[in-house]
């Protein structure tokens, strides 16, 4: 287990308004470990604002996510949560541009971090564009879904 610093950039106005994505990592990572979905794709840290999605019907069945469950808001997966933000490692498609460049180049928009590997169990501290660090998060695998960053619980 190691600690990784991830610099965040502001998301576009479109992503903020349409999806509730507030920030995204400046770089992509190779994520490794057991139980990992989409392991061959580059992953980017994405911060979602849950407060725009109220959980009005926690017991109502949904075809995509089942019952949301308790919580004031819905997370990006349609589950109930009391957390104002959800942080995931979003698997991005592999990019091939029209000038022959590929994932990992500036033209693709997917430049790998100087330390390009994140592993399940690593601790991640995000640094927002204004220099403010986040609380520590830990990388957790979710079967058949992208990995999630969950707040580190200290004993």
mmCIF file of C-alpha atoms in Angstrom:
data_model
loop_
_atom_site.group_PDB
_atom_site.id
_atom_site.type_symbol
_atom_site.label_atom_id
_atom_site.label_comp_id
_atom_site.label_asym_id
_atom_site.label_seq_id
_atom_site.Cartn_x
_atom_site.Cartn_y
_atom_site.Cartn_z
ATOM 1 C CA UNK A 1 0.000 0.000 0.000
ATOM 2 C CA UNK A 2 1.294 3.423 -0.911
ATOM 3 C CA UNK A 3 0.065 7.006 -0.821
ATOM 4 C CA UNK A 4 -0.587 8.789 -4.113
ATOM 5 C CA UNK A 5 -1.231 12.506 -4.633
ATOM 6 C CA UNK A 6 -3.746 13.209 -7.434
ATOM 7 C CA UNK A 7 -4.026 16.733 -8.833
ATOM 8 C CA UNK A 8 -7.577 17.649 -9.832
ATOM 9 C CA UNK A 9 -8.837 20.008 -12.535
ATOM 10 C CA UNK A 10 -12.241 21.666 -12.811
ATOM 11 C CA UNK A 11 -14.737 19.715 -14.910
ATOM 12 C CA UNK A 12 -16.324 21.442 -17.899
ATOM 13 C CA UNK A 13 -19.540 23.400 -17.422
ATOM 14 C CA UNK A 14 -21.351 20.744 -19.444
ATOM 15 C CA UNK A 15 -20.151 17.876 -17.204
ATOM 16 C CA UNK A 16 -20.996 19.887 -14.093
ATOM 17 C CA UNK A 17 -24.516 20.785 -15.227
ATOM 18 C CA UNK A 18 -25.468 17.545 -17.004
ATOM 19 C CA UNK A 19 -23.902 14.980 -14.677
ATOM 20 C CA UNK A 20 -22.848 16.674 -11.452
ATOM 21 C CA UNK A 21 -19.146 16.017 -12.089
ATOM 22 C CA UNK A 22 -17.223 18.809 -10.369
ATOM 23 C CA UNK A 23 -13.577 17.743 -10.781
ATOM 24 C CA UNK A 24 -11.469 15.196 -12.623
ATOM 25 C CA UNK A 25 -7.886 14.075 -12.306
ATOM 26 C CA UNK A 26 -5.299 15.738 -14.521
ATOM 27 C CA UNK A 27 -3.815 12.322 -15.352
ATOM 28 C CA UNK A 28 -4.956 8.753 -15.933
ATOM 29 C CA UNK A 29 -3.659 5.652 -14.141
ATOM 30 C CA UNK A 30 -3.199 1.926 -14.634
ATOM 31 C CA UNK A 31 -5.171 0.353 -11.785
ATOM 32 C CA UNK A 32 -4.107 -3.072 -10.532
ATOM 33 C CA UNK A 33 -5.364 -5.579 -8.008
ATOM 34 C CA UNK A 34 -7.892 -8.331 -7.421
ATOM 35 C CA UNK A 35 -11.536 -7.769 -8.326
ATOM 36 C CA UNK A 36 -10.782 -4.949 -10.756
ATOM 37 C CA UNK A 37 -13.185 -4.191 -13.601
ATOM 38 C CA UNK A 38 -11.851 -2.831 -16.949
ATOM 39 C CA UNK A 39 -8.234 -3.419 -15.952
ATOM 40 C CA UNK A 40 -6.843 -2.746 -19.439
ATOM 41 C CA UNK A 41 -8.362 0.749 -19.642
ATOM 42 C CA UNK A 42 -6.869 3.957 -18.277
ATOM 43 C CA UNK A 43 -8.693 5.182 -15.152
ATOM 44 C CA UNK A 44 -9.232 8.785 -14.091
ATOM 45 C CA UNK A 45 -10.287 10.107 -10.674
ATOM 46 C CA UNK A 46 -13.722 11.729 -11.003
ATOM 47 C CA UNK A 47 -15.499 13.700 -8.242
ATOM 48 C CA UNK A 48 -19.319 13.687 -8.354
ATOM 49 C CA UNK A 49 -21.581 16.117 -6.483
ATOM 50 C CA UNK A 50 -24.466 14.054 -5.084
ATOM 51 C CA UNK A 51 -26.460 17.005 -3.746
ATOM 52 C CA UNK A 52 -28.215 17.608 -7.078
ATOM 53 C CA UNK A 53 -29.843 14.159 -6.973
ATOM 54 C CA UNK A 54 -32.343 13.902 -4.089
ATOM 55 C CA UNK A 55 -33.348 10.430 -2.915
ATOM 56 C CA UNK A 56 -37.118 10.942 -2.840
ATOM 57 C CA UNK A 57 -38.081 7.251 -3.049
ATOM 58 C CA UNK A 58 -35.548 5.087 -1.155
ATOM 59 C CA UNK A 59 -37.824 2.003 -1.306
ATOM 60 C CA UNK A 60 -38.859 2.324 -4.952
ATOM 61 C CA UNK A 61 -37.496 -0.390 -7.276
ATOM 62 C CA UNK A 62 -35.348 0.799 -10.198
ATOM 63 C CA UNK A 63 -34.503 -1.502 -13.134
ATOM 64 C CA UNK A 64 -30.890 -0.278 -13.288
ATOM 65 C CA UNK A 65 -29.851 -0.080 -9.656
ATOM 66 C CA UNK A 66 -32.512 -1.904 -7.647
ATOM 67 C CA UNK A 67 -33.724 -0.134 -4.523
ATOM 68 C CA UNK A 68 -31.674 2.979 -3.809
ATOM 69 C CA UNK A 69 -31.828 2.421 -0.060
ATOM 70 C CA UNK A 70 -31.520 5.033 2.674
ATOM 71 C CA UNK A 71 -29.710 8.326 2.271
ATOM 72 C CA UNK A 72 -30.508 11.936 1.468
ATOM 73 C CA UNK A 73 -29.042 11.804 -2.058
ATOM 74 C CA UNK A 74 -28.332 9.360 -4.873
ATOM 75 C CA UNK A 75 -24.753 8.532 -5.845
ATOM 76 C CA UNK A 76 -23.716 8.125 -9.521
ATOM 77 C CA UNK A 77 -24.796 4.462 -9.354
ATOM 78 C CA UNK A 78 -28.312 5.309 -8.160
ATOM 79 C CA UNK A 79 -27.727 4.174 -4.571
ATOM 80 C CA UNK A 80 -28.764 6.169 -1.516
ATOM 81 C CA UNK A 81 -26.028 8.040 0.328
ATOM 82 C CA UNK A 82 -25.605 10.767 2.918
ATOM 83 C CA UNK A 83 -22.245 11.753 1.436
ATOM 84 C CA UNK A 84 -22.223 15.001 -0.514
ATOM 85 C CA UNK A 85 -19.608 13.655 -2.938
ATOM 86 C CA UNK A 86 -18.693 10.309 -4.468
ATOM 87 C CA UNK A 87 -15.219 9.741 -5.876
ATOM 88 C CA UNK A 88 -14.633 6.984 -8.422
ATOM 89 C CA UNK A 89 -11.853 5.810 -10.690
ATOM 90 C CA UNK A 90 -13.631 6.051 -14.029
ATOM 91 C CA UNK A 91 -12.469 3.652 -16.760
ATOM 92 C CA UNK A 92 -11.991 5.642 -19.954
ATOM 93 C CA UNK A 93 -11.971 4.277 -23.456
ATOM 94 C CA UNK A 94 -8.646 3.628 -25.117
ATOM 95 C CA UNK A 95 -7.961 6.540 -27.447
ATOM 96 C CA UNK A 96 -6.587 6.445 -30.960
ATOM 97 C CA UNK A 97 -6.517 9.879 -32.574
ATOM 98 C CA UNK A 98 -6.627 10.746 -36.260
ATOM 99 C CA UNK A 99 -2.936 11.711 -36.254
ATOM 100 C CA UNK A 100 -1.841 8.282 -35.064
ATOM 101 C CA UNK A 101 -1.243 9.144 -31.410
ATOM 102 C CA UNK A 102 -2.620 6.914 -28.709
ATOM 103 C CA UNK A 103 -3.596 6.852 -25.049
ATOM 104 C CA UNK A 104 -0.803 8.387 -23.011
ATOM 105 C CA UNK A 105 -0.129 11.367 -25.274
ATOM 106 C CA UNK A 106 -1.273 14.978 -24.798
ATOM 107 C CA UNK A 107 -3.283 14.812 -28.051
ATOM 108 C CA UNK A 108 -5.406 12.001 -26.628
ATOM 109 C CA UNK A 109 -6.224 13.915 -23.430
ATOM 110 C CA UNK A 110 -5.117 10.848 -21.478
ATOM 111 C CA UNK A 111 -1.629 11.477 -20.180
ATOM 112 C CA UNK A 112 -0.450 8.969 -17.598
ATOM 113 C CA UNK A 113 0.681 10.285 -14.243
ATOM 114 C CA UNK A 114 4.433 10.328 -13.479
ATOM 115 C CA UNK A 115 3.730 7.380 -11.158
ATOM 116 C CA UNK A 116 1.166 5.702 -13.416
ATOM 117 C CA UNK A 117 0.005 2.822 -11.207
ATOM 118 C CA UNK A 118 -2.690 2.739 -8.536
ATOM 119 C CA UNK A 119 -3.422 -0.487 -6.704
ATOM 120 C CA UNK A 120 -6.434 -1.657 -4.766
ATOM 121 C CA UNK A 121 -5.715 -0.609 -1.179
ATOM 122 C CA UNK A 122 -3.607 2.453 -2.081
ATOM 123 C CA UNK A 123 -4.321 5.696 -0.240
ATOM 124 C CA UNK A 124 -5.168 8.684 -2.432
ATOM 125 C CA UNK A 125 -5.085 12.347 -1.441
ATOM 126 C CA UNK A 126 -6.581 14.685 -4.014
ATOM 127 C CA UNK A 127 -5.405 18.254 -4.414
ATOM 128 C CA UNK A 128 -8.055 20.653 -5.706
ATOM 129 C CA UNK A 129 -7.135 23.431 -8.186
ATOM 130 C CA UNK A 130 -6.937 26.010 -5.357
ATOM 131 C CA UNK A 131 -4.327 23.857 -3.564
ATOM 132 C CA UNK A 132 -6.687 22.456 -0.923
ATOM 133 C CA UNK A 133 -5.973 18.787 -0.145
ATOM 134 C CA UNK A 134 -8.798 16.293 0.400
ATOM 135 C CA UNK A 135 -9.086 13.906 3.265
ATOM 136 C CA UNK A 136 -7.397 10.555 2.528
ATOM 137 C CA UNK A 137 -9.311 8.002 0.459
ATOM 138 C CA UNK A 138 -8.577 4.336 -0.154
ATOM 139 C CA UNK A 139 -8.971 2.563 -3.522
ATOM 140 C CA UNK A 140 -11.576 -0.217 -3.309
ATOM 141 C CA UNK A 141 -12.608 -2.705 -5.986
ATOM 142 C CA UNK A 142 -16.285 -3.140 -6.807
ATOM 143 C CA UNK A 143 -17.207 -6.290 -8.739
ATOM 144 C CA UNK A 144 -18.358 -5.483 -12.300
ATOM 145 C CA UNK A 145 -17.989 -1.745 -11.671
ATOM 146 C CA UNK A 146 -15.225 0.812 -11.745
ATOM 147 C CA UNK A 147 -13.149 1.044 -8.540
ATOM 148 C CA UNK A 148 -14.239 3.572 -5.969
ATOM 149 C CA UNK A 149 -12.319 5.853 -3.644
ATOM 150 C CA UNK A 150 -13.843 5.682 -0.176
ATOM 151 C CA UNK A 151 -12.899 7.867 2.793
ATOM 152 C CA UNK A 152 -10.167 6.274 4.873
ATOM 153 C CA UNK A 153 -11.460 5.309 8.305
ATOM 154 C CA UNK A 154 -8.791 5.622 10.934
ATOM 155 C CA UNK A 155 -8.966 3.222 13.919
#
